Amino acid sequence: CSLFYALDDNVEKYQSDKKRRSPKMCGSNYPLSIAFIVVNEFCERFSYYGMKAVLTLYFIHYLHWNKNLSTAVYHAFSGLCYFTPIIGAIIADSWLGKFKTIIYLSIVYVIGHVIKSVGAIPDVGDSTVHISLSMLGLILIAFGTGGIKPCVAAFGGDQFEEEHVKERRKFFSIFYMSINAGSVLSTIITPILRGDVQCFGGDCYALAFGVPAALMVIATVVFIAGSGLYNKGPPEGNVLLNVCKLNNRTMKITWKSIRYKRLIQEIKMVLRVLVLYIPLPMFWALFDQQGSRWTLQATRMNMDFGGSFVIKPDQMQMLNALLILVFIPIFDMGVYPLIGLCRIKLTPLRKMAAGMILAALAFCAATVVEVNVIKTVVETPPAKQCLLQVLNLANGDVSVHIPGHNIFPDPIKSYDEPSGYTNLPLDDAHQILTVDITHNGANHQCHLNFTQHNVYSLILDNRITCKLVKDSYTKSEAGEAFVRFINTRTDSMNISVGSKQFHVPGNYGTSLSLGVERGNVECISLDTLMIYKTDLGLFDFGAYYTVILRGDPNSLTHNKMVDVQPNNIHIAWQIPQYVLITAGEVMFSITGLEFSYSQAPASMKSVLQAGWLLTVAFGNVIVLIVAEGAGMEQWTEFLLFAALLVAVSIIFSIMSYFYTYADPDQLNKLFNEEANEGNMDDLKKEKDRMHMKDLPKGTKM
């Protein structure tokens, strides 16, 4: 029984503490303390989203992981960030209280950022050290950001007096706007720090992670600075943990007590909401792919907005945060009132269901974009197949015939740009094929070894010497163009293109294929006799080029051929999917945040907030399962996610129809009244007992 008395004592102290009025802002009903909380949240979200914006490209370019592993680790980290809130909630409710929990876990958060930044310094150890430090830093960041998540929002709500419901509701919108203000700035700034600032001979990931670390230090200092203004209730007791401690004997003793009735009612309230949360992870499975699959989609698009304004693929995420800042007032002051004028009752759960549908439509838009994006992508050939193109560098047309394969039916003109790679079937994983070549009436034969899954260029010179070259064809995740040189001259050449150096042997020698920044390119060529400067024209996003160097000792000319087409779908076509998913977020996430707080009893607000955040964690687990296990093409994967969310939204709508909204404050008031009546009865009985004790023996009543 003492368990319940202790719980009630804590609640009474908490309520007494809340009755102490904190200073208000400019004569309004908004406590001054929330200013520190909002600034803290802005800096913390800048820290988190700034680091996360460059994380996928960091895995690919710095740690040299492939797309699938990078996506898997990205979503594993995101999932951990939303599994840990339950730990933070338990610590806050049962041990330290929200205020101390936020401070202590913020320190863990800062340490994680520092370790992550050190791991991004190339001079610190080898790749194993970099991976170890990166993973340790991400784990500490996950525990830090996840641990404070359920506490900060609930702590902000605790600053309001019970009668200021309208102001508290507006606070949650302001709080969410601060999240997205930090996000929009960080997703603009950190990609610039990564790509435009060069350090240690490459992209400066150490700086891109270091600035978010500094912002997290500021967030912690600002939160501590407001300490004297906060309403800091003591730990309120965690009802779920208390229930676990109950035994049958305690339950029998307290069955009729008001305290136990309150406990049972609060548990029922929480469980009803948690059951309603079951379908919600599917929304987050779609939403969180902005930083992984959508970013990777952006790397295969044209990012040039004209002039000198070229956006980076990891900056596109800022559109979500920017649109949030625009959409929140539009929905609050425009969309929702207009719907109300149409006499449509838009309850919180209906808003959330509508948000799901909008997110599904966003992925339908992403599917359309992806179908067009992959048209310029050279896919890896399947088993027992390879790809082949012919570069005719001979003087005159050539005819190429491979017995059993009629893949080049027409003559190939001299220095004619290939129309693309042609599929070449093989009988086995490796096969030697005879290639018949006709040039100026003469027949020639080559015996070439082909391997499945590979992409080749067959280079033919004036002597009809066959040179089979294995080509690179995977588009750059950084939007770079790739170029290689073929030198038809006798002398070898050294070529500079920007900061890249190419060595090209003479007599139809081929250089390595290296990535260069997108733009109009000039090259400086040096042979044993002369220096040449040649304008190579535009090297566009994601393209692969072959530049053939020709000329006599006194001059240099070139032919530029496109092996892999540039990214011809503009990144602006991603805007519709960002608009739809952001509108869905406004209706789903902001509503869900306030719904979680409003439906939670006083002793369970942090836990229910953590339960809400836990749906995000399971959403990332869904991405891991589908992305790693399904093995689909990207556009079909997008379509699958959209279909799953539509199905889930229907289930959620049915569950919402049978849900009855609760008022925890009214419930608390009711039980307090019952407790007061019970106390009055106990007092009357005690007085009667004392009165009986004072009467002379034998007196009859």
CSV table of C-alpha atoms in Angstrom, one decimal, residues 214-471:
chain,number,residue,atom,x,y,z
A,214,ALA,CA,29.3,22.9,-31.0
A,215,LEU,CA,25.5,23.6,-31.3
A,216,MET,CA,24.8,20.7,-28.9
A,217,VAL,CA,27.2,22.4,-26.3
A,218,ILE,CA,25.2,25.6,-26.8
A,219,ALA,CA,21.9,23.8,-26.4
A,220,THR,CA,23.0,22.3,-23.0
A,221,VAL,CA,24.3,25.7,-21.7
A,222,VAL,CA,21.1,27.5,-22.7
A,223,PHE,CA,18.9,24.9,-21.0
A,224,ILE,CA,20.9,25.1,-17.8
A,225,ALA,CA,20.7,28.9,-17.9
A,226,GLY,CA,17.0,28.8,-17.5
A,227,SER,CA,17.1,26.6,-14.4
A,228,GLY,CA,15.8,29.2,-12.0
A,229,LEU,CA,12.6,29.7,-14.1
A,230,TYR,CA,11.4,26.1,-14.5
A,231,ASN,CA,8.7,24.3,-12.8
A,232,LYS,CA,10.7,21.2,-11.8
A,233,GLY,CA,8.4,18.6,-10.5
A,234,PRO,CA,10.1,15.7,-8.7
A,235,PRO,CA,10.0,12.2,-10.3
A,236,GLU,CA,6.3,11.4,-10.6
A,237,GLY,CA,6.6,7.7,-10.4
A,238,ASN,CA,6.2,5.4,-13.4
A,239,VAL,CA,2.9,3.6,-13.3
A,240,LEU,CA,4.1,0.7,-15.5
A,241,LEU,CA,7.0,0.0,-13.3
A,242,ASN,CA,4.8,0.3,-10.2
A,243,VAL,CA,2.4,-2.2,-11.6
A,244,CYS,CA,5.2,-4.7,-12.2
A,245,LYS,CA,6.0,-4.5,-8.5
A,246,LEU,CA,2.5,-5.3,-7.4
A,247,ASN,CA,1.8,-8.8,-6.0
A,248,ASN,CA,-1.5,-10.5,-5.6
A,249,ARG,CA,-1.7,-9.7,-1.9
A,250,THR,CA,-1.2,-6.0,-2.5
A,251,MET,CA,-3.9,-6.1,-5.1
A,252,LYS,CA,-6.4,-7.8,-2.8
A,253,ILE,CA,-5.7,-5.3,0.0
A,254,THR,CA,-6.0,-2.2,-2.2
A,255,TRP,CA,-8.8,-3.4,-4.5
A,256,LYS,CA,-11.4,-1.0,-3.0
A,257,SER,CA,-9.0,1.9,-2.4
A,258,ILE,CA,-9.3,5.1,-4.4
A,259,ARG,CA,-5.6,5.0,-5.1
A,260,TYR,CA,-5.8,1.7,-6.8
A,261,LYS,CA,-8.9,2.7,-8.8
A,262,ARG,CA,-6.9,5.7,-10.1
A,263,LEU,CA,-4.0,3.5,-11.0
A,264,ILE,CA,-6.2,1.0,-12.9
A,265,GLN,CA,-7.9,3.8,-14.7
A,266,GLU,CA,-4.6,5.4,-15.7
A,267,ILE,CA,-3.3,2.1,-17.0
A,268,LYS,CA,-6.4,1.6,-19.1
A,269,MET,CA,-6.0,5.1,-20.6
A,270,VAL,CA,-2.4,4.4,-21.5
A,271,LEU,CA,-3.0,1.0,-22.9
A,272,ARG,CA,-5.8,2.2,-25.1
A,273,VAL,CA,-3.5,4.8,-26.6
A,274,LEU,CA,-0.7,2.4,-27.0
A,275,VAL,CA,-2.9,-0.1,-28.9
A,276,LEU,CA,-3.8,2.8,-31.2
A,277,TYR,CA,-0.1,3.3,-31.8
A,278,ILE,CA,0.4,-0.1,-33.4
A,279,PRO,CA,-0.3,0.9,-37.0
A,280,LEU,CA,1.7,4.2,-36.8
A,281,PRO,CA,5.3,2.9,-37.6
A,282,MET,CA,4.4,2.5,-41.2
A,283,PHE,CA,4.1,6.3,-41.6
A,284,TRP,CA,7.7,6.7,-40.2
A,285,ALA,CA,9.0,3.9,-42.4
A,286,LEU,CA,8.2,6.2,-45.4
A,287,PHE,CA,9.0,9.6,-43.7
A,288,ASP,CA,12.5,8.7,-42.6
A,289,GLN,CA,13.6,7.6,-46.1
A,290,GLN,CA,14.1,11.3,-46.9
A,291,GLY,CA,17.7,11.0,-45.5
A,292,SER,CA,18.5,7.7,-47.2
A,293,ARG,CA,16.6,6.6,-50.3
A,294,TRP,CA,15.4,10.0,-51.4
A,295,THR,CA,18.9,11.5,-50.9
A,296,LEU,CA,20.4,8.7,-53.0
A,297,GLN,CA,17.7,9.4,-55.6
A,298,ALA,CA,18.8,13.0,-55.6
A,299,THR,CA,22.4,12.0,-56.4
A,300,ARG,CA,21.2,10.7,-59.8
A,301,MET,CA,19.4,13.9,-60.7
A,302,ASN,CA,20.4,17.2,-62.3
A,303,MET,CA,21.1,19.7,-59.5
A,304,ASP,CA,21.8,22.8,-61.5
A,305,PHE,CA,19.3,25.7,-60.9
A,306,GLY,CA,21.1,28.0,-63.3
A,307,GLY,CA,23.9,30.5,-63.0
A,308,SER,CA,26.3,29.4,-60.3
A,309,PHE,CA,23.5,27.9,-58.0
A,310,VAL,CA,24.0,24.2,-57.8
A,311,ILE,CA,22.3,22.4,-54.9
A,312,LYS,CA,24.0,19.4,-53.2
A,313,PRO,CA,22.0,16.1,-53.0
A,314,ASP,CA,22.0,16.1,-49.2
A,315,GLN,CA,20.7,19.7,-49.0
A,316,MET,CA,17.4,18.7,-50.6
A,317,GLN,CA,16.2,17.4,-47.2
A,318,MET,CA,16.0,21.0,-46.0
A,319,LEU,CA,12.9,21.4,-48.1
A,320,ASN,CA,10.9,19.3,-45.6
A,321,ALA,CA,11.9,21.5,-42.7
A,322,LEU,CA,11.4,24.7,-44.7
A,323,LEU,CA,8.0,23.7,-45.8
A,324,ILE,CA,7.1,22.8,-42.2
A,325,LEU,CA,7.7,26.4,-41.2
A,326,VAL,CA,5.3,27.5,-43.9
A,327,PHE,CA,2.7,24.8,-43.6
A,328,ILE,CA,2.2,25.0,-39.8
A,329,PRO,CA,0.6,28.5,-39.8
A,330,ILE,CA,-1.2,27.8,-43.1
A,331,PHE,CA,-2.8,24.7,-41.7
A,332,ASP,CA,-3.6,26.3,-38.3
A,333,MET,CA,-5.0,29.5,-39.6
A,334,GLY,CA,-6.3,28.4,-43.0
A,335,VAL,CA,-6.8,24.8,-43.8
A,336,TYR,CA,-8.3,23.6,-40.5
A,337,PRO,CA,-10.7,26.6,-40.1
A,338,LEU,CA,-11.9,26.2,-43.7
A,339,ILE,CA,-12.6,22.5,-43.1
A,340,GLY,CA,-14.5,23.5,-40.0
A,341,LEU,CA,-16.6,25.9,-42.0
A,342,CYS,CA,-17.6,23.0,-44.1
A,343,ARG,CA,-19.0,21.4,-40.9
A,344,ILE,CA,-16.5,18.6,-41.1
A,345,LYS,CA,-15.4,17.6,-37.6
A,346,LEU,CA,-11.6,17.1,-38.0
A,347,THR,CA,-10.6,15.2,-34.8
A,348,PRO,CA,-6.9,14.5,-34.1
A,349,LEU,CA,-7.1,10.9,-35.2
A,350,ARG,CA,-8.8,11.9,-38.5
A,351,LYS,CA,-6.0,14.4,-39.1
A,352,MET,CA,-3.5,11.6,-38.5
A,353,ALA,CA,-5.2,9.3,-41.0
A,354,ALA,CA,-5.3,12.0,-43.6
A,355,GLY,CA,-1.5,12.6,-43.0
A,356,MET,CA,-0.9,8.9,-43.8
A,357,ILE,CA,-2.7,9.2,-47.1
A,358,LEU,CA,-0.6,12.2,-48.0
A,359,ALA,CA,2.6,10.4,-47.2
A,360,ALA,CA,1.5,7.5,-49.4
A,361,LEU,CA,0.9,9.9,-52.3
A,362,ALA,CA,4.4,11.3,-51.7
A,363,PHE,CA,5.8,7.9,-52.4
A,364,CYS,CA,3.7,7.5,-55.5
A,365,ALA,CA,5.3,10.8,-56.7
A,366,ALA,CA,8.7,9.4,-55.8
A,367,THR,CA,7.9,6.3,-57.8
A,368,VAL,CA,7.2,8.4,-60.9
A,369,VAL,CA,10.5,10.3,-60.5
A,370,GLU,CA,12.5,7.1,-59.9
A,371,VAL,CA,11.1,5.5,-63.1
A,372,ASN,CA,12.4,8.5,-65.1
A,373,VAL,CA,15.7,8.8,-63.2
A,374,ILE,CA,16.7,5.2,-64.0
A,375,LYS,CA,16.4,5.7,-67.7
A,376,THR,CA,19.9,7.2,-67.7
A,377,VAL,CA,21.3,4.5,-65.4
A,378,VAL,CA,23.3,1.6,-66.8
A,379,GLU,CA,22.1,-1.4,-64.7
A,380,THR,CA,24.5,-4.2,-63.8
A,381,PRO,CA,23.9,-7.1,-66.3
A,382,PRO,CA,22.2,-10.2,-64.9
A,383,ALA,CA,23.9,-13.6,-64.8
A,384,LYS,CA,25.2,-15.0,-68.1
A,385,GLN,CA,25.0,-11.5,-69.7
A,386,CYS,CA,27.3,-8.6,-70.2
A,387,LEU,CA,27.1,-5.2,-72.0
A,388,LEU,CA,29.3,-4.2,-75.0
A,389,GLN,CA,29.8,-1.0,-77.0
A,390,VAL,CA,32.2,-0.5,-79.9
A,391,LEU,CA,34.5,2.5,-80.4
A,392,ASN,CA,35.6,2.7,-84.0
A,393,LEU,CA,38.9,4.7,-84.1
A,394,ALA,CA,39.9,3.3,-87.5
A,395,ASN,CA,39.9,5.4,-90.7
A,396,GLY,CA,36.7,4.1,-92.3
A,397,ASP,CA,33.6,2.2,-91.4
A,398,VAL,CA,33.7,-1.3,-89.8
A,399,SER,CA,31.2,-4.1,-89.5
A,400,VAL,CA,31.3,-6.1,-86.3
A,401,HIS,CA,29.8,-9.6,-86.2
A,402,ILE,CA,29.7,-12.1,-83.3
A,403,PRO,CA,28.6,-15.5,-84.5
A,404,GLY,CA,25.3,-16.4,-82.9
A,405,HIS,CA,24.6,-12.8,-81.8
A,406,ASN,CA,23.3,-10.2,-84.3
A,407,ILE,CA,23.9,-7.3,-82.0
A,408,PHE,CA,25.6,-4.8,-84.4
A,409,PRO,CA,23.6,-5.2,-87.7
A,410,ASP,CA,24.7,-1.9,-89.2
A,411,PRO,CA,28.3,-0.7,-90.0
A,412,ILE,CA,29.9,1.5,-87.4
A,413,LYS,CA,31.2,4.8,-88.7
A,414,SER,CA,34.7,6.1,-87.9
A,415,TYR,CA,34.7,8.1,-84.6
A,416,ASP,CA,31.0,7.8,-84.4
A,417,GLU,CA,29.6,8.1,-80.9
A,418,PRO,CA,28.0,4.8,-79.7
A,419,SER,CA,24.2,4.9,-79.1
A,420,GLY,CA,24.7,3.0,-75.9
A,421,TYR,CA,25.7,-0.4,-74.5
A,422,THR,CA,24.2,-3.5,-76.1
A,423,ASN,CA,23.3,-6.7,-74.2
A,424,LEU,CA,25.5,-9.7,-75.0
A,425,PRO,CA,24.3,-13.1,-73.8
A,426,LEU,CA,26.8,-15.7,-72.7
A,427,ASP,CA,26.6,-19.4,-72.4
A,428,ASP,CA,28.4,-19.4,-69.0
A,429,ALA,CA,29.9,-17.1,-66.4
A,430,HIS,CA,33.0,-16.8,-68.6
A,431,GLN,CA,33.1,-17.3,-72.3
A,432,ILE,CA,35.6,-16.7,-75.1
A,433,LEU,CA,33.9,-15.3,-78.2
A,434,THR,CA,35.1,-14.9,-81.8
A,435,VAL,CA,34.5,-11.4,-83.1
A,436,ASP,CA,34.6,-11.0,-87.0
A,437,ILE,CA,35.5,-7.5,-88.2
A,438,THR,CA,35.3,-6.2,-91.7
A,439,HIS,CA,37.2,-3.0,-92.6
A,440,ASN,CA,37.9,-1.6,-96.1
A,441,GLY,CA,37.0,-5.0,-97.6
A,442,ALA,CA,39.4,-6.9,-95.3
A,443,ASN,CA,38.3,-9.5,-92.7
A,444,HIS,CA,39.8,-9.7,-89.3
A,445,GLN,CA,39.2,-11.9,-86.3
A,446,CYS,CA,39.6,-11.4,-82.5
A,447,HIS,CA,39.1,-13.9,-79.7
A,448,LEU,CA,37.9,-12.1,-76.6
A,449,ASN,CA,37.2,-13.3,-73.1
A,450,PHE,CA,33.9,-12.0,-71.7
A,451,THR,CA,32.7,-12.3,-68.0
A,452,GLN,CA,29.1,-12.0,-66.8
A,453,HIS,CA,27.9,-8.9,-65.0
A,454,ASN,CA,30.6,-6.7,-66.7
A,455,VAL,CA,30.4,-3.8,-69.0
A,456,TYR,CA,32.9,-3.5,-71.9
A,457,SER,CA,34.1,-1.2,-74.6
A,458,LEU,CA,35.7,-2.8,-77.7
A,459,ILE,CA,38.3,-0.3,-79.1
A,460,LEU,CA,39.3,-0.7,-82.7
A,461,ASP,CA,42.3,1.1,-84.1
A,462,ASN,CA,43.7,1.6,-87.7
A,463,ARG,CA,45.4,-1.8,-87.6
A,464,ILE,CA,42.1,-3.3,-86.4
A,465,THR,CA,43.7,-4.4,-83.2
A,466,CYS,CA,41.0,-5.4,-80.8
A,467,LYS,CA,41.3,-4.0,-77.3
A,468,LEU,CA,38.6,-5.0,-74.8
A,469,VAL,CA,38.4,-2.6,-71.9
A,470,LYS,CA,36.3,-3.1,-68.8
A,471,ASP,CA,34.3,0.0,-68.2
